[in-house]
């Protein structure tokens, strides 16, 4: 399955050619280790001290924790998963040690637990282990994708967010993108983008951005209704999601179905407003998206022109970034081209 690179800014190892907007690290921050609070029980406090003391020579502790993951006691499993999650949270060497000690498969088994807390701890531990590049292939090949998708569907809010992050990490291995898409993750990520809290929306958008470099995942996202939340988030400057949503949209618009859906959801007025009042980066993304939808569609050019896009485009062509200026000038030329109907009418007047 081919991967499309329609734009040129650097994110997650891809260089995308049409939308270079400088440093996009503030638009997309990669999912790091879990950001949930520490577990506030007396036993966990004492065990955190043990973990801190043992972190430089933790092999025996790790082996015991891996063994406890397969205990018949749910409480012992929870405690082991919690401590593995803490060990893996900030020390990269522990992530490798834990995986090599055989923790991955028993942790994956916890993702299907009917105990929502145990499932959440398992998801979070898998997320932390996935931060190590060497572990990604092992986690995916051990069967983690479908259980992570189940957690994304039915887990706690924290489990859903961390499952989205873990799927993002696994999607950074190119061959996993199709498998994740075919596992049913895309509609669930779209749902999280639409209904989740800020962290959930951010994690979902980042995962969708990565997954939608593959054409079949673009189609899945459009079919799952991604355009409605994307357009709504871009229209809400107070959402802190304008940049993220626009980047995801920029990944989708090469697909005709995405362009149609964007227009149907009222995306053109939103793009024009961004060009009027958005940040320099937002303006650059918006003009690139409008240029892409207008290149092959006279109908869309007419809609963009009627929305009043030419004045803010002229302003952008004079004061934007170099790339934004170039794209604004190109789009203005397209919008000012005579439409076929008008050309035919003028020709008729001349011949008569």
PDB file of N, CA and C in Angstrom, residues 221-263:
ATOM      1  N   UNK A 221     -11.237   7.400   7.176  1.00  0.00           N
ATOM      2  CA  UNK A 221     -11.487   8.568   8.021  1.00  0.00           C
ATOM      3  C   UNK A 221     -12.640   9.397   7.473  1.00  0.00           C
ATOM      4  N   UNK A 222     -12.661   9.597   6.176  1.00  0.00           N
ATOM      5  CA  UNK A 222     -13.752  10.363   5.569  1.00  0.00           C
ATOM      6  C   UNK A 222     -15.079   9.637   5.764  1.00  0.00           C
ATOM      7  N   UNK A 223     -15.082   8.333   5.529  1.00  0.00           N
ATOM      8  CA  UNK A 223     -16.306   7.550   5.704  1.00  0.00           C
ATOM      9  C   UNK A 223     -16.779   7.545   7.155  1.00  0.00           C
ATOM     10  N   UNK A 224     -15.831   7.690   8.090  1.00  0.00           N
ATOM     11  CA  UNK A 224     -16.187   7.727   9.517  1.00  0.00           C
ATOM     12  C   UNK A 224     -16.695   9.095   9.953  1.00  0.00           C
ATOM     13  N   UNK A 225     -16.726  10.068   9.030  1.00  0.00           N
ATOM     14  CA  UNK A 225     -17.265  11.386   9.364  1.00  0.00           C
ATOM     15  C   UNK A 225     -16.280  12.345   9.976  1.00  0.00           C
ATOM     16  N   UNK A 226     -14.997  12.219   9.623  1.00  0.00           N
ATOM     17  CA  UNK A 226     -13.975  13.046  10.260  1.00  0.00           C
ATOM     18  C   UNK A 226     -14.113  14.527   9.924  1.00  0.00           C
ATOM     19  N   UNK A 227     -14.701  14.849   8.771  1.00  0.00           N
ATOM     20  CA  UNK A 227     -14.725  16.247   8.358  1.00  0.00           C
ATOM     21  C   UNK A 227     -15.531  17.130   9.299  1.00  0.00           C
ATOM     22  N   UNK A 228     -16.612  16.620   9.833  1.00  0.00           N
ATOM     23  CA  UNK A 228     -17.439  17.437  10.734  1.00  0.00           C
ATOM     24  C   UNK A 228     -16.634  17.915  11.945  1.00  0.00           C
ATOM     25  N   UNK A 229     -16.003  17.022  12.726  1.00  0.00           N
ATOM     26  CA  UNK A 229     -15.223  17.534  13.860  1.00  0.00           C
ATOM     27  C   UNK A 229     -14.016  18.364  13.435  1.00  0.00           C
ATOM     28  N   UNK A 230     -13.370  18.017  12.319  1.00  0.00           N
ATOM     29  CA  UNK A 230     -12.222  18.815  11.884  1.00  0.00           C
ATOM     30  C   UNK A 230     -12.635  20.245  11.581  1.00  0.00           C
ATOM     31  N   UNK A 231     -13.704  20.410  10.812  1.00  0.00           N
ATOM     32  CA  UNK A 231     -14.158  21.751  10.445  1.00  0.00           C
ATOM     33  C   UNK A 231     -14.627  22.512  11.685  1.00  0.00           C
ATOM     34  N   UNK A 232     -15.338  21.836  12.578  1.00  0.00           N
ATOM     35  CA  UNK A 232     -15.806  22.501  13.795  1.00  0.00           C
ATOM     36  C   UNK A 232     -14.638  22.969  14.664  1.00  0.00           C
ATOM     37  N   UNK A 233     -13.615  22.133  14.781  1.00  0.00           N
ATOM     38  CA  UNK A 233     -12.457  22.508  15.598  1.00  0.00           C
ATOM     39  C   UNK A 233     -11.665  23.638  14.955  1.00  0.00           C
ATOM     40  N   UNK A 234     -11.567  23.639  13.622  1.00  0.00           N
ATOM     41  CA  UNK A 234     -10.861  24.729  12.945  1.00  0.00           C
ATOM     42  C   UNK A 234     -11.633  26.037  13.049  1.00  0.00           C
ATOM     43  N   UNK A 235     -12.944  25.954  13.153  1.00  0.00           N
ATOM     44  CA  UNK A 235     -13.763  27.162  13.277  1.00  0.00           C
ATOM     45  C   UNK A 235     -13.717  27.753  14.678  1.00  0.00           C
ATOM     46  N   UNK A 236     -13.262  26.980  15.648  1.00  0.00           N
ATOM     47  CA  UNK A 236     -13.248  27.401  17.047  1.00  0.00           C
ATOM     48  C   UNK A 236     -11.820  27.767  17.444  1.00  0.00           C
ATOM     49  N   UNK A 237     -11.494  29.054  17.365  1.00  0.00           N
ATOM     50  CA  UNK A 237     -10.133  29.479  17.657  1.00  0.00           C
ATOM     51  C   UNK A 237      -9.781  29.309  19.132  1.00  0.00           C
ATOM     52  N   UNK A 238     -10.794  29.126  19.968  1.00  0.00           N
ATOM     53  CA  UNK A 238     -10.525  28.895  21.383  1.00  0.00           C
ATOM     54  C   UNK A 238     -10.283  27.442  21.727  1.00  0.00           C
ATOM     55  N   UNK A 239     -10.365  26.556  20.727  1.00  0.00           N
ATOM     56  CA  UNK A 239     -10.228  25.124  20.987  1.00  0.00           C
ATOM     57  C   UNK A 239      -8.777  24.684  21.147  1.00  0.00           C
ATOM     58  N   UNK A 240      -7.836  25.531  20.741  1.00  0.00           N
ATOM     59  CA  UNK A 240      -6.415  25.139  20.690  1.00  0.00           C
ATOM     60  C   UNK A 240      -6.195  23.923  19.808  1.00  0.00           C
ATOM     61  N   UNK A 241      -7.108  23.723  18.856  1.00  0.00           N
ATOM     62  CA  UNK A 241      -7.016  22.578  17.957  1.00  0.00           C
ATOM     63  C   UNK A 241      -6.994  22.994  16.490  1.00  0.00           C
ATOM     64  N   UNK A 242      -6.900  24.298  16.225  1.00  0.00           N
ATOM     65  CA  UNK A 242      -6.959  24.763  14.833  1.00  0.00           C
ATOM     66  C   UNK A 242      -5.801  24.181  14.026  1.00  0.00           C
ATOM     67  N   UNK A 243      -4.594  24.311  14.538  1.00  0.00           N
ATOM     68  CA  UNK A 243      -3.420  23.834  13.801  1.00  0.00           C
ATOM     69  C   UNK A 243      -3.468  22.320  13.609  1.00  0.00           C
ATOM     70  N   UNK A 244      -3.747  21.607  14.692  1.00  0.00           N
ATOM     71  CA  UNK A 244      -3.764  20.145  14.605  1.00  0.00           C
ATOM     72  C   UNK A 244      -4.803  19.666  13.600  1.00  0.00           C
ATOM     73  N   UNK A 245      -5.994  20.243  13.680  1.00  0.00           N
ATOM     74  CA  UNK A 245      -7.066  19.829  12.783  1.00  0.00           C
ATOM     75  C   UNK A 245      -6.728  20.166  11.334  1.00  0.00           C
ATOM     76  N   UNK A 246      -6.119  21.320  11.119  1.00  0.00           N
ATOM     77  CA  UNK A 246      -5.753  21.709   9.762  1.00  0.00           C
ATOM     78  C   UNK A 246      -4.686  20.784   9.190  1.00  0.00           C
ATOM     79  N   UNK A 247      -3.745  20.361  10.013  1.00  0.00           N
ATOM     80  CA  UNK A 247      -2.721  19.427   9.537  1.00  0.00           C
ATOM     81  C   UNK A 247      -3.344  18.090   9.139  1.00  0.00           C
ATOM     82  N   UNK A 248      -4.300  17.613   9.949  1.00  0.00           N
ATOM     83  CA  UNK A 248      -4.975  16.359   9.592  1.00  0.00           C
ATOM     84  C   UNK A 248      -5.732  16.538   8.279  1.00  0.00           C
ATOM     85  N   UNK A 249      -6.441  17.655   8.155  1.00  0.00           N
ATOM     86  CA  UNK A 249      -7.181  17.915   6.921  1.00  0.00           C
ATOM     87  C   UNK A 249      -6.239  17.966   5.719  1.00  0.00           C
ATOM     88  N   UNK A 250      -5.057  18.548   5.914  1.00  0.00           N
ATOM     89  CA  UNK A 250      -4.097  18.623   4.806  1.00  0.00           C
ATOM     90  C   UNK A 250      -3.649  17.247   4.341  1.00  0.00           C
ATOM     91  N   UNK A 251      -3.708  16.271   5.243  1.00  0.00           N
ATOM     92  CA  UNK A 251      -3.369  14.895   4.855  1.00  0.00           C
ATOM     93  C   UNK A 251      -4.486  14.248   4.055  1.00  0.00           C
ATOM     94  N   UNK A 252      -5.717  14.733   4.235  1.00  0.00           N
ATOM     95  CA  UNK A 252      -6.879  14.092   3.632  1.00  0.00           C
ATOM     96  C   UNK A 252      -7.252  14.668   2.265  1.00  0.00           C
ATOM     97  N   UNK A 253      -7.025  15.959   2.032  1.00  0.00           N
ATOM     98  CA  UNK A 253      -7.562  16.605   0.837  1.00  0.00           C
ATOM     99  C   UNK A 253      -7.032  16.069  -0.496  1.00  0.00           C
ATOM    100  N   UNK A 254      -5.910  15.354  -0.549  1.00  0.00           N
ATOM    101  CA  UNK A 254      -5.565  14.738  -1.838  1.00  0.00           C
ATOM    102  C   UNK A 254      -6.612  13.742  -2.331  1.00  0.00           C
ATOM    103  N   UNK A 255      -7.465  13.250  -1.438  1.00  0.00           N
ATOM    104  CA  UNK A 255      -8.496  12.278  -1.812  1.00  0.00           C
ATOM    105  C   UNK A 255      -9.764  13.037  -2.207  1.00  0.00           C
ATOM    106  N   UNK A 256     -10.317  12.773  -3.397  1.00  0.00           N
ATOM    107  CA  UNK A 256     -11.517  13.509  -3.838  1.00  0.00           C
ATOM    108  C   UNK A 256     -12.666  13.456  -2.844  1.00  0.00           C
ATOM    109  N   UNK A 257     -12.871  12.302  -2.216  1.00  0.00           N
ATOM    110  CA  UNK A 257     -13.962  12.176  -1.248  1.00  0.00           C
ATOM    111  C   UNK A 257     -13.793  13.157  -0.081  1.00  0.00           C
ATOM    112  N   UNK A 258     -12.540  13.407   0.280  1.00  0.00           N
ATOM    113  CA  UNK A 258     -12.275  14.331   1.385  1.00  0.00           C
ATOM    114  C   UNK A 258     -12.592  15.764   0.978  1.00  0.00           C
ATOM    115  N   UNK A 259     -12.258  16.123  -0.246  1.00  0.00           N
ATOM    116  CA  UNK A 259     -12.556  17.477  -0.705  1.00  0.00           C
ATOM    117  C   UNK A 259     -14.067  17.717  -0.724  1.00  0.00           C
ATOM    118  N   UNK A 260     -14.800  16.727  -1.239  1.00  0.00           N
ATOM    119  CA  UNK A 260     -16.257  16.845  -1.267  1.00  0.00           C
ATOM    120  C   UNK A 260     -16.828  16.969   0.141  1.00  0.00           C
ATOM    121  N   UNK A 261     -16.347  16.122   1.053  1.00  0.00           N
ATOM    122  CA  UNK A 261     -16.848  16.152   2.432  1.00  0.00           C
ATOM    123  C   UNK A 261     -16.516  17.465   3.109  1.00  0.00           C
ATOM    124  N   UNK A 262     -15.323  17.999   2.860  1.00  0.00           N
ATOM    125  CA  UNK A 262     -14.932  19.273   3.462  1.00  0.00           C
ATOM    126  C   UNK A 262     -15.878  20.393   3.032  1.00  0.00           C
ATOM    127  N   UNK A 263     -16.178  20.440   1.751  1.00  0.00           N
ATOM    128  CA  UNK A 263     -17.082  21.476   1.241  1.00  0.00           C
ATOM    129  C   UNK A 263     -18.485  21.274   1.809  1.00  0.00           C
TER     130      UNK A 263
END
